[in-house]
XYZ file of C-alpha atoms in Angstrom:
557
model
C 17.967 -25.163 -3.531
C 14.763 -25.786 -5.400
C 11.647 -25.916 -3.244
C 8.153 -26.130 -3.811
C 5.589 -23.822 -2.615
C 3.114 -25.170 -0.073
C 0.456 -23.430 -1.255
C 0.253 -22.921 -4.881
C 2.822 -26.179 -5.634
C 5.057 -24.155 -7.606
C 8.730 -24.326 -7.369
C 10.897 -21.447 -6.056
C 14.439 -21.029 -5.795
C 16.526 -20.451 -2.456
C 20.007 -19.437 -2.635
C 22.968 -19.720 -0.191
C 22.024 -15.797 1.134
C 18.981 -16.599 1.632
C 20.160 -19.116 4.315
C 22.638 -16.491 5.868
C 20.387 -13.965 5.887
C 18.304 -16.706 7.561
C 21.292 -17.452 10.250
C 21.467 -13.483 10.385
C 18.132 -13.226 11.677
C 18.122 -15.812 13.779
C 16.174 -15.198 17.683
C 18.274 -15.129 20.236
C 16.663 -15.596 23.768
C 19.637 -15.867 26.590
C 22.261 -18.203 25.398
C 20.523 -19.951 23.131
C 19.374 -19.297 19.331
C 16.295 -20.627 17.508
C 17.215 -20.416 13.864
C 14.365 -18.930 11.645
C 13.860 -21.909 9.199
C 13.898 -20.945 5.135
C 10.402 -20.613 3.854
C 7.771 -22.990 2.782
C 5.924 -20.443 0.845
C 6.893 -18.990 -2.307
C 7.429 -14.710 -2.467
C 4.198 -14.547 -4.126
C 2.051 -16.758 -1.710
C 3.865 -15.201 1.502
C 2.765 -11.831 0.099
C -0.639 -12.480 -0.744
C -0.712 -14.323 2.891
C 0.755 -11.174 4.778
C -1.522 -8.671 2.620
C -4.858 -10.899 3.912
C -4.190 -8.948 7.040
C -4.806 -5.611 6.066
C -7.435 -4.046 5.208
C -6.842 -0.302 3.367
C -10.365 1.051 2.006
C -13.551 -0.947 2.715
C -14.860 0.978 5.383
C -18.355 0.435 7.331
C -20.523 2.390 9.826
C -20.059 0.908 13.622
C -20.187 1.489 17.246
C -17.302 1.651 19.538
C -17.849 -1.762 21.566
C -16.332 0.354 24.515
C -17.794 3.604 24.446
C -20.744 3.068 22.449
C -19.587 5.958 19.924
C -20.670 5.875 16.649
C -17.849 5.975 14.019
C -15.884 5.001 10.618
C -13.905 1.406 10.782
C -12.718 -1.419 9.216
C -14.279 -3.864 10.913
C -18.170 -4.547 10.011
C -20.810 -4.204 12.784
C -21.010 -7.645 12.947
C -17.308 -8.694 13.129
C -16.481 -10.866 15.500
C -13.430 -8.776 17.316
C -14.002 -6.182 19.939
C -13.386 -3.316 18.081
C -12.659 0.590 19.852
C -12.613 3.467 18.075
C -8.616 5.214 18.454
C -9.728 7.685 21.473
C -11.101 4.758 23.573
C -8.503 2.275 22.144
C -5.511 4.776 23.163
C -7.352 5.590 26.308
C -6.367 4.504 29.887
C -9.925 2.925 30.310
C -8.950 -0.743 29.611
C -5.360 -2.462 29.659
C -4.741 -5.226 27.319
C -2.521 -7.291 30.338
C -6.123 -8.284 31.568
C -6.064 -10.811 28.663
C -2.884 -12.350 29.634
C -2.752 -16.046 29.624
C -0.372 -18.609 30.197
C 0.854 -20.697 27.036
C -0.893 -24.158 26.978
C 1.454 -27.301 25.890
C -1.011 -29.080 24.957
C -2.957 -26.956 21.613
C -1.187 -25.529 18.480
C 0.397 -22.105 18.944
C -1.439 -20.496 16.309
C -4.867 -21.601 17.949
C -3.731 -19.348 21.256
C -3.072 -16.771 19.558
C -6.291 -16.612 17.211
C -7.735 -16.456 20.995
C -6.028 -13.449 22.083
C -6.211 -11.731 19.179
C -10.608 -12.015 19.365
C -10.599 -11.088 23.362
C -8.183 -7.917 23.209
C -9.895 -4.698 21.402
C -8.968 -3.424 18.155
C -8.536 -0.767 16.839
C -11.340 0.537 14.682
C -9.499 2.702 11.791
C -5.417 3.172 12.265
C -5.062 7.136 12.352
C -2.529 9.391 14.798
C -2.003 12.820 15.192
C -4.665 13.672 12.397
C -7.128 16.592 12.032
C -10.785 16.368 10.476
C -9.094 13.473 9.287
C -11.556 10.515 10.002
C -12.540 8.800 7.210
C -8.875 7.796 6.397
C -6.929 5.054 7.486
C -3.003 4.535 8.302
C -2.392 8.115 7.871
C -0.754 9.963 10.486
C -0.324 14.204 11.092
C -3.192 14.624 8.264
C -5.584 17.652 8.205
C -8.702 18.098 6.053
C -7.817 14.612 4.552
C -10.277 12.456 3.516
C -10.259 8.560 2.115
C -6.325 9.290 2.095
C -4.750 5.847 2.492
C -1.575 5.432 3.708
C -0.919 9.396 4.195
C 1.107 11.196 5.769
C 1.540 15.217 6.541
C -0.967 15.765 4.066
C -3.247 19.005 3.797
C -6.737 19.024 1.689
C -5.950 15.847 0.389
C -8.715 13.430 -0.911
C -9.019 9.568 -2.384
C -4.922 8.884 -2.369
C -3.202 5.953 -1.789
C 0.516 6.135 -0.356
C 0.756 10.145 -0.438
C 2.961 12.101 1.746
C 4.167 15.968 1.993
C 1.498 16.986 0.005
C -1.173 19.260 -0.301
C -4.409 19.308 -2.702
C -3.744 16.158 -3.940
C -6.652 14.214 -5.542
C -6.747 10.831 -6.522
C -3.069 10.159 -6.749
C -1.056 7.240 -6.377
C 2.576 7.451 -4.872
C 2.734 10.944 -4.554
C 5.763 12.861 -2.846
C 5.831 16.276 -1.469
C 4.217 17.895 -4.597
C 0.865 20.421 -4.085
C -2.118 20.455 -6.846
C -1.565 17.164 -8.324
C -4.770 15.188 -9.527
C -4.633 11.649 -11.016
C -1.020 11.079 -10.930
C 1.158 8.060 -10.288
C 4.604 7.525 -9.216
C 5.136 11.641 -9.110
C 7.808 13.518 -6.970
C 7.990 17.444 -5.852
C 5.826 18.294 -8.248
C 3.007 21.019 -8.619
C 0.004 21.268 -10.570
C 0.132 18.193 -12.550
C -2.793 15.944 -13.900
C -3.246 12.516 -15.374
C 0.683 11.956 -15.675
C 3.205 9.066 -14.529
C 6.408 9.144 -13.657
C 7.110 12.730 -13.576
C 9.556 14.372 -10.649
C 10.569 18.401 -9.604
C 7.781 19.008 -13.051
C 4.668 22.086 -12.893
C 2.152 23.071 -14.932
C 2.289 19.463 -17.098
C -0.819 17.382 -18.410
C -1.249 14.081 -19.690
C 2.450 13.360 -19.267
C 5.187 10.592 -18.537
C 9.019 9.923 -17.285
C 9.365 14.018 -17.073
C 11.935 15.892 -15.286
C 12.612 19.567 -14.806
C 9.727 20.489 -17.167
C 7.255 23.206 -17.126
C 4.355 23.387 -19.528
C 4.229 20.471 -21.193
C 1.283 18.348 -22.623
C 1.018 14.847 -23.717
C 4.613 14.387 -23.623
C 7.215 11.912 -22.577
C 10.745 11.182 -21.842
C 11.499 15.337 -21.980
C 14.163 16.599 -19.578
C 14.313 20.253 -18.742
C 11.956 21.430 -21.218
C 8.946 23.901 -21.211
C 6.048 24.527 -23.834
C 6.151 20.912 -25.317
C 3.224 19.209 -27.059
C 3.328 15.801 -27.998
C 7.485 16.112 -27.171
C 7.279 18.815 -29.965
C 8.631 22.519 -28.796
C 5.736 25.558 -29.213
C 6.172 28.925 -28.780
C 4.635 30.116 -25.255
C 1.979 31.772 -27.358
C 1.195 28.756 -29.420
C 0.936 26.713 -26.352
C -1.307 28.658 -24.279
C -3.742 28.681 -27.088
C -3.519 25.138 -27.403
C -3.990 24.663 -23.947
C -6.976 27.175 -23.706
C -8.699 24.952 -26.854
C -8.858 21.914 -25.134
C -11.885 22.687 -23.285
C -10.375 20.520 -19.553
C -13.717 21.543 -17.759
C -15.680 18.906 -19.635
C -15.734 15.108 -18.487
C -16.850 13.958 -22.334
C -13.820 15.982 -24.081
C -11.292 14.895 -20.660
C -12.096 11.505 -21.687
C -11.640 11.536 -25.728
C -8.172 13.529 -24.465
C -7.136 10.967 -21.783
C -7.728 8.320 -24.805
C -5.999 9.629 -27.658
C -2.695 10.138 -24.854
C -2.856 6.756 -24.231
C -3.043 5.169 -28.028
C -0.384 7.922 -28.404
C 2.046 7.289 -25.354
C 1.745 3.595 -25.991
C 2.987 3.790 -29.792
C 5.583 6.822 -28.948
C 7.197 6.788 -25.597
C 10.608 4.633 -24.842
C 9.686 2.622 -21.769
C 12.633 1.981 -19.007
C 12.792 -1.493 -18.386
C 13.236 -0.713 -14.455
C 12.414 2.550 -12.435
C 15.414 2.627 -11.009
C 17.384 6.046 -9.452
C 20.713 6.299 -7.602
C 20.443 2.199 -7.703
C 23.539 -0.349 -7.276
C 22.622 -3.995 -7.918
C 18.806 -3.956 -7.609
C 15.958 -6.133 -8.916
C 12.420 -5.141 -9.610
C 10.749 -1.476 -9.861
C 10.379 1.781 -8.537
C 13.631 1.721 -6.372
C 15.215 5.003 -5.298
C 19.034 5.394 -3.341
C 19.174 1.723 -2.588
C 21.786 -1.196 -2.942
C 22.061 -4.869 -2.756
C 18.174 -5.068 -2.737
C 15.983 -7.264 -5.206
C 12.572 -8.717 -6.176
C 11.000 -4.964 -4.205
C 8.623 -2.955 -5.602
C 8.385 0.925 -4.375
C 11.267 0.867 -1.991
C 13.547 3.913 -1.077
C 16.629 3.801 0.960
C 17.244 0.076 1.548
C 20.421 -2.075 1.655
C 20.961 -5.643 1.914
C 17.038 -6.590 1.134
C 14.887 -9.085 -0.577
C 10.929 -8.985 -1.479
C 10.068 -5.654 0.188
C 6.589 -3.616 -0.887
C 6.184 -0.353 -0.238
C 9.055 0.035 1.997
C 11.415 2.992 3.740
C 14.824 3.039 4.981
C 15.270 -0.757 5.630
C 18.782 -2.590 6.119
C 19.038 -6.556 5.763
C 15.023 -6.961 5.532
C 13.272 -10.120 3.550
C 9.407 -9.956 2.877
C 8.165 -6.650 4.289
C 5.083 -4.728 3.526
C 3.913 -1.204 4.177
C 7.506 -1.288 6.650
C 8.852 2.340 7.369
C 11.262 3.799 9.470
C 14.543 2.134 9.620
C 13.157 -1.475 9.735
C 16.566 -3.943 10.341
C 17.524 -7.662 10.481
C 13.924 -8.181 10.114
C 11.090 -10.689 8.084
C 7.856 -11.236 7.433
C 6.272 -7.651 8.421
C 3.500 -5.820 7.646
C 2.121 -2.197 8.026
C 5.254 -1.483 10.769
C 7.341 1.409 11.296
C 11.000 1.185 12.655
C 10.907 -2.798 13.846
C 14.733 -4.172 14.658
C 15.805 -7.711 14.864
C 11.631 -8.852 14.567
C 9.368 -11.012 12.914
C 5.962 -12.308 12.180
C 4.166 -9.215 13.292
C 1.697 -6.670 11.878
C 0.554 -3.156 12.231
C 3.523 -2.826 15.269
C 5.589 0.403 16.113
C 9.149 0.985 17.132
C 9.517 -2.533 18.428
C 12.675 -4.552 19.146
C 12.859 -8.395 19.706
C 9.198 -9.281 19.151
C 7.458 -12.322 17.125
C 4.099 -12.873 16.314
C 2.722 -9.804 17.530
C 0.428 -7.220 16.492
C -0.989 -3.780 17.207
C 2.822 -3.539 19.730
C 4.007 0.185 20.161
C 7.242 0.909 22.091
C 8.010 -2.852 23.024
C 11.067 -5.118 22.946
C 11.358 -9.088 23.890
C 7.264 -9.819 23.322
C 6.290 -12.965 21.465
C 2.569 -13.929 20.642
C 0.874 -10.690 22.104
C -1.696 -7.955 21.168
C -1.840 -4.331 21.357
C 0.751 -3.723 24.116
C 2.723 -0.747 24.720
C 6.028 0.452 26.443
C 6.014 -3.610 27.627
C 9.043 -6.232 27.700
C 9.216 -9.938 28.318
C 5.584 -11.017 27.934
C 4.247 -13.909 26.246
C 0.461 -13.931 25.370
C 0.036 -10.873 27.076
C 1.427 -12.184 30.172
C 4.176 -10.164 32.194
C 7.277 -12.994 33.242
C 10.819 -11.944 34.211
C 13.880 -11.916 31.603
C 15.126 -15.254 33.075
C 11.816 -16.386 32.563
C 10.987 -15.341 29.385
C 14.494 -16.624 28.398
C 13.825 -20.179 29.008
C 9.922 -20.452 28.259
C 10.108 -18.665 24.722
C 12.492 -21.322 23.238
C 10.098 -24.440 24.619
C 7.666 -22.273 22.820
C 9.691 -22.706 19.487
C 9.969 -26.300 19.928
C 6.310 -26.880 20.640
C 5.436 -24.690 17.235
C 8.178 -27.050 15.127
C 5.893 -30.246 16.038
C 3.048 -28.193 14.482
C 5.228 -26.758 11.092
C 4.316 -23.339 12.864
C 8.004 -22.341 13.930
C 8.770 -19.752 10.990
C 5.761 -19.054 9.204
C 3.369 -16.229 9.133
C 0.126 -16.286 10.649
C -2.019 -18.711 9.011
C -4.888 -16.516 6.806
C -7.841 -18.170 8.409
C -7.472 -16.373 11.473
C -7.161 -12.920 9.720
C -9.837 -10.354 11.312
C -10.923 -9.620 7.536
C -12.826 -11.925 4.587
C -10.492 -12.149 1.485
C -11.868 -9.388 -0.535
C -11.569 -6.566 2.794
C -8.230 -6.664 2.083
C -5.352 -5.628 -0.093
C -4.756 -9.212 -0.810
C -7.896 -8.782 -3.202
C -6.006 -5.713 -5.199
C -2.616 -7.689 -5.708
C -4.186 -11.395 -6.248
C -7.705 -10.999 -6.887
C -10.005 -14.044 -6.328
C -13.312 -15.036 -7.470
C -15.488 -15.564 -4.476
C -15.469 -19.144 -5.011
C -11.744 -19.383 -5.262
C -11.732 -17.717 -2.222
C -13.851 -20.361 -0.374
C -12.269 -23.046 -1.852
C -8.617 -22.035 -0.290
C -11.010 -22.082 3.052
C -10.729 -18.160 2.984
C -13.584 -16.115 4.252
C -15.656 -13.711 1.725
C -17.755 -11.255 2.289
C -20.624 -10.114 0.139
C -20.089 -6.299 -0.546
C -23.228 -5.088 -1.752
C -24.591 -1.531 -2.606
C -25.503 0.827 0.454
C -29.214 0.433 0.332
C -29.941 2.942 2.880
C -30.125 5.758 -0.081
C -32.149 5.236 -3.293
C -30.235 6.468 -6.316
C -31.532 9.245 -8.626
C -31.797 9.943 -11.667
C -29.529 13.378 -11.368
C -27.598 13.408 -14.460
C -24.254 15.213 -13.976
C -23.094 18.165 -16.047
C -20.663 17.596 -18.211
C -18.864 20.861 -17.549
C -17.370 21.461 -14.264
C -19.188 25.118 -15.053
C -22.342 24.092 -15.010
C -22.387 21.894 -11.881
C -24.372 23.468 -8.982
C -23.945 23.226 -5.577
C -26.848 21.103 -4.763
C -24.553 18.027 -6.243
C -22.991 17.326 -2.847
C -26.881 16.423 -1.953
C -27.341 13.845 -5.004
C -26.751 10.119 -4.567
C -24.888 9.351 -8.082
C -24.042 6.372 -9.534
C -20.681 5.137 -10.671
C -20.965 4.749 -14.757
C -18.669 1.628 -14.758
C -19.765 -0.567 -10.646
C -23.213 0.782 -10.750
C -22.425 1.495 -7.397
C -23.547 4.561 -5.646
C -21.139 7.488 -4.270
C -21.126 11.132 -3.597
C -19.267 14.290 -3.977
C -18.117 16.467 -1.421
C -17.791 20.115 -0.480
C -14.202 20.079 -0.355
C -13.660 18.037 -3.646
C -16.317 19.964 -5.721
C -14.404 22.951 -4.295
C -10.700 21.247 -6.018
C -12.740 20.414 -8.679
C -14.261 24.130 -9.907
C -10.451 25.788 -8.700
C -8.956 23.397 -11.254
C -11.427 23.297 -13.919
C -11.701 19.645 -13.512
C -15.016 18.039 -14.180
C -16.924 16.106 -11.709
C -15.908 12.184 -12.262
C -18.718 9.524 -13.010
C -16.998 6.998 -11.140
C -16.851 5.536 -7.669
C -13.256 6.907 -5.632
C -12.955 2.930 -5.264
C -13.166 2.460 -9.156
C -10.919 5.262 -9.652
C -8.145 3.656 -7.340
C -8.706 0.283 -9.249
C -8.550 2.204 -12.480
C -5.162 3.820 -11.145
C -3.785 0.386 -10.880
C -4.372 -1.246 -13.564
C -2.235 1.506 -15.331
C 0.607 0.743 -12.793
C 2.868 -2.770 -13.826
C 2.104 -5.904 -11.638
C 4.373 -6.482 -9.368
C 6.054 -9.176 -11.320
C 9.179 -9.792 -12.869
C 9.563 -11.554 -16.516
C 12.409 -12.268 -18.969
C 11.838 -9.710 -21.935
C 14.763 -7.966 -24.570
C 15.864 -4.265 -24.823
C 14.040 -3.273 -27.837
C 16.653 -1.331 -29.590
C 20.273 -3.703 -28.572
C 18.347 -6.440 -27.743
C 20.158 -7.219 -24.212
C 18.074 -9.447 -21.854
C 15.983 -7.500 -19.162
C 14.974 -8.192 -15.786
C 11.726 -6.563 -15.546
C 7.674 -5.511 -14.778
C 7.185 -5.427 -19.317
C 6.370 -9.042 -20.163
C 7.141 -9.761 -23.273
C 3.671 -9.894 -24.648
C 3.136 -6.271 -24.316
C 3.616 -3.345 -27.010
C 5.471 -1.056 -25.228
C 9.018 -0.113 -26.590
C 11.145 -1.579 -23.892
C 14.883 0.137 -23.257
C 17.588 -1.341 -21.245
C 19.412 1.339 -18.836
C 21.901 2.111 -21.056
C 19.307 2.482 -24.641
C 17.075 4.502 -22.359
C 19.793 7.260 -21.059
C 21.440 7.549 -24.274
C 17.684 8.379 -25.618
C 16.584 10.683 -23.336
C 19.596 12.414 -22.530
C-alpha cells in the first residue's frame, strides 16, 4: 500500500506487517477493541513530529513557579507552563488529580488535552537519583556530571550525549561503560581513548576507527587485536612511544593540524561497513547490536520484532519509538519512556501499562489523555472513574477523536511546550526560522547571554600554559561567536590528559560530533569491491570505500 505523507506529500510504503502489527497493537478496553489505524505520516515526519517534544540541551535560568527556588530548566522564564523544579515537582505539596476534568463532547480531543497539559506543573529539568548533578537533563544515578545528556551511572562526566557506565568521559557521543574517553563516538568498554569512532574493549588509542581488542594504536582503522600501530602500520613499542611523545597533544593549534590530516587520511584509507551491525539477524539501518527482525532503527540494542526505533533498549514488537528503554512491548509512537507495555502516544512516561496520550505518567496502567500522574489507574484527563467506567467512556472517546482525524496520531506539534529550535527536532531536521513559521511552528530567538561582556582573554595554546584564572574568563566560541566558559572540573580532565582547552562552545562541539556521525537515512549504494547492492547510511555520492558484510569481514579479519 502506497500512501502519501500528510505533511511533507511524499509517498511511503505500508506493507501487510505493518497492518498486523497494527491489529497487534490494537486497545482493548473491556470487550471491545479500537484498532490503531496505519499512519498518515511518513517515518521521517512522525519522527521529526515526536522529537518537537523534547527538548535535550537549551537550558535557561528560572524560578520554581511553586517554591520560588531559583534553578536550571528547560522551560524559559517566560514559558507559558507551570513549571517546578524535581524536589517540588516530586513533592507531596500539590497533586495533579486537582486538574481533573471531565471530557467535553463537544471540542476536539487534542484541544483538552493542550489544556491539561498548561494547568498541571512540569517538570523543570528530568533528573533522578543524581548527585551535584544539576545542570544535566534525563540522566539518572549521575554524580559530579555536568551538561551530560541522556546519562546514566556516570561519574565526572561532562558535555555527553547518550553516555552510560562511564567515568571521565568528555564530550562523547554513545559511549558505553568505558573510563577516560574524550571526543569519541559510537565507543564500547573502552579506556583512555580520544577523537576515535567505532572502537569497542580498545585503551590507550588516538585518532582511531572500527577497532577492537587494540592497545596503542594511532590513526588507525579496521585493526583487530593489535598494539603499537600507526597509520595500521606495526612499530616497535620503542618507536611508538617516541612517536607518540613527538606529537606535542597539549597544544590546540598542532591537535587540530593532527585531527585534519586523520581525517583526509581515514577518508582515502579505511574500508567503511555498509551497516554497524553486531550479533544481527535480518536488520535494517545502523548501529544495531543482539537484535532480530528489526528495521529502518538507528542505535538500537536488544530488540525483536521492531520498526523505526531511535535510540532504543530492549524493545519487543515496537514501531516508532524514541529515547524508549527498558523492555518497551507491543508499543508505538513513544518518546523519552522507559519500560511502557501495550501503550501509545505518550512522552517522557515510566513503567506504564495500558496508557494513551499521556505524559510525565510513572507507575500507571489504563490512563488515557492525562499528565504527570503516578501509581494511578482508570483516569481520563486526570479524572479518577471506575474500570466499568473507564471501559465504556474511553471507546466513545475514540469515536469522538475519528470525526476529528485525531484517533491514531501523535500529538499535533503546535501544542508542544517548546519552539522548534528547543528541541531535538532542530538537530535531526533542522529548519530555517522561517520554515519553521511557515509549518505554523513556534521559534524562538536564541541570542547570546548578554548578562557578561566578553573579553579579550586569548587562550593558551598549550594546555601547560593555561592558568587557573581561566575558569573566571568569559571566552568566546571561535566558530558561533557565542560566549562559554570552562570549569574547574573540566580544566582539571583537561591538564590530567594533556588535552588543550577547546575554542568552541560544548553546544558547537556536540553539533560538530554529529555531523561526523551518518544521518539517519537509508539510500541504495554498491559494495565497493563485489559490487552487491547495499542497504545503508553511505549515499552514493560520498567517497568513502563502502564494503558489504561479507567484503568487510573477509578484509578485516
Amino acid at each position: 500500500m502506497i500512501k502519501t505523507c500528510r505533511q511533507c506529500g511524499v509517498g511511503f510504503d505500508l506493507d501487510d506487517k505493518d497492518q498486523r502489527f497494527h491489529e497487534r497493537i490494537s486497545a482493548k478496553f473491556g470487550n471491545k477493541t479500537c484498532e490503531i489505524p496505519l499512519p498518515s505520516f511518513c517515518s521521517d515526519c512522525r519522527v521529526q513530529r515526536r522529537q518537537m517534544f523534547r527538548n535535550d540541551r537549551v537550558f535557561y535560568n528560572r524560578k520554581c513557579d511553586l517554591s520560588g527556588k531559583q534553578f536550571v530548566s528547560l522551560f524559559a522564564p517566560d514559558s507559558s507552563c507551570k513549571v517546578y523544579h524535581p524536589d517540588a515537582w516530586y513533592s507531596d505539596k500539590w497533586n495533579p488529580m486537582d486538574f481533573g476534568r471531565e471530557f467535553d463532547f463537544n471540542r476536539p480531543f487534542f484541544e483538552q488535552v493542550d489544556e491539561l497539559m498548561h494547568d498541571v506543573p512540569r517538570l523543570g529539568i528530568d533528573i533522578v537519583n543524581c548527585e551535584n548533578s544539576y545542570y544535566c537533563n534525563f540522566c539518572s544515578d549521575n554524580k559530579d556530571c555536568y551538561l551530560d545528556i541522556a546519562g546514566e551511572a556516570n561519574r565526572d562526566s561532562y558535555f555527553n550525549l547518550f553516555v552510560k557506565h562511564s567515568k571521565n568521559a568528555v564530550d562523547c557521543t554513545f559511549v558505553y561503560n568505558s573510563e577516560l574517553c574524550y571526543e569519541c563516538i559510537n565507543c564500547y568498554d573502552c579506556y583512555n581513548i580520544q577523537h576515535s569512532i567505532y572502537c569497542e574493549n580498545c585503551s590507550d588509542c588516538f585518532f582511531c576507527f572500527d577497532l577492537k581488542g587494540c592497545r596503542n594504536c594511532l590513526f588507525s582503522s579496521g585493526l583487530r587485536s593489535k598494539e603499537y600501530y600507526i597509520f595500521n602500520k606495526p612499530h616497535s613499542k620503542e618507536d611508538y612511544e617516541k612517536y607518540l611523545n613527538g606529537l606535542q597533544l597539549g597544544s590546540y593549534s598542532q591537535r587540530q593540524k593532527l585531527y585534519e590530516g586523520w581525517t583526509k587520511f581515514k577518508r582515502e584509507n579505511a574500508i567503511f561497513r555498509a551497516n554497524y551491525f553486531l550479533n544481527c539477524e535480518n536488520a535494517s539501518g545502523d548501529d544495531i547490536k543482539n537484535s532480530k527482525n528489526t528495521f529502518n532503527s538507528f542505535n538500537v540494542l536488544n530488540c525483536w520484532d521492531c520498526k523505526y526505533l531511535y535510540d532504543v533498549l530492549d524493545a519487543k514488537d515496537c514501531h516508532d519509538l524514541n529515547y524508549s528503554l527498558y523492555k518497551p512491548e507491543l508499543s508505538y509512537e513513544l518518546i523519552s519512556s522507559l519500560n511502557m507495555v501495550r501503550s501509545a502516544f505518550s512522552m517522557a512516561s515510566h513503567y506504564n501499562n495500558d496508557v494513551y496520550y499521556c505524559e510525565m505518567l510513572n507507575h500507571c496502567n489504563n490512563c488515557f489523555g492525562c499528565s504527570a500522574l503516578t501509581h494511578k489507574q482508570y483516569c481520563i484527563l486526570n479524572k479518577q472513574y471506575s474500570r466499568e467506567e473507564y471501559e465504556e467512556l474511553v471507546p466513545r472517546i475514540i469515536e469522538h477523536m475519528k470525526k476529528n482525524s485525531e484517533w491514531g496520531e501523535f500529538f499535533p506539534a503546535k501544542i508542544s511546550p517548546f519552539a522548534y529550535n528547543e528541541t531535538v527536532a532542530q538537530e535531526y531536521f533542522p529548519l530555517t526560522k522561517e520554515q519553521a513559521l511557515k509549518n505554523g511552528w513556534r521559534w524562538r530567538d536564541l541570542e547570546n547571554d548578554t548578562n557578561h561582556k566578553a573579553s579579550d582573554y586569548k587562550i593558551p595554546d598549550n594546555i601547560k600554559d593555561v592558568p587557573d584564572d581561566i575558569c573566571k574568563q568569559v571566552l568566546i566560541c571561535e566558530k558561533s561567536g557565542r560566549p562559554y566558559r570552562i570549569i574547574e572540573q573540566e580544566l582539571r580532565f583537561y591538564r590530567r590528559m594533556n588535552i588543550p582547552v577547546p575554542h568552541r562552545t560544548p553546544d558547537q562541539r556536540h553539533f560538530d560530533r554529529n555531523k561526523l556521525r551518518n544521518p539517519r537515512k537509508l539510500w541504495k549504494n554498491n559494495c565497493k569491491k563485489c559490487g552487491a547492492q547495499l542497504n545503508t547510511t553511505y549515499s552514493p555520492d560520498r567517497p568513502e570505500k563502502v564494503y558489504c558484510e561479507k567484503c568487510y569481514l573477509a578484509e578485516v579479519y
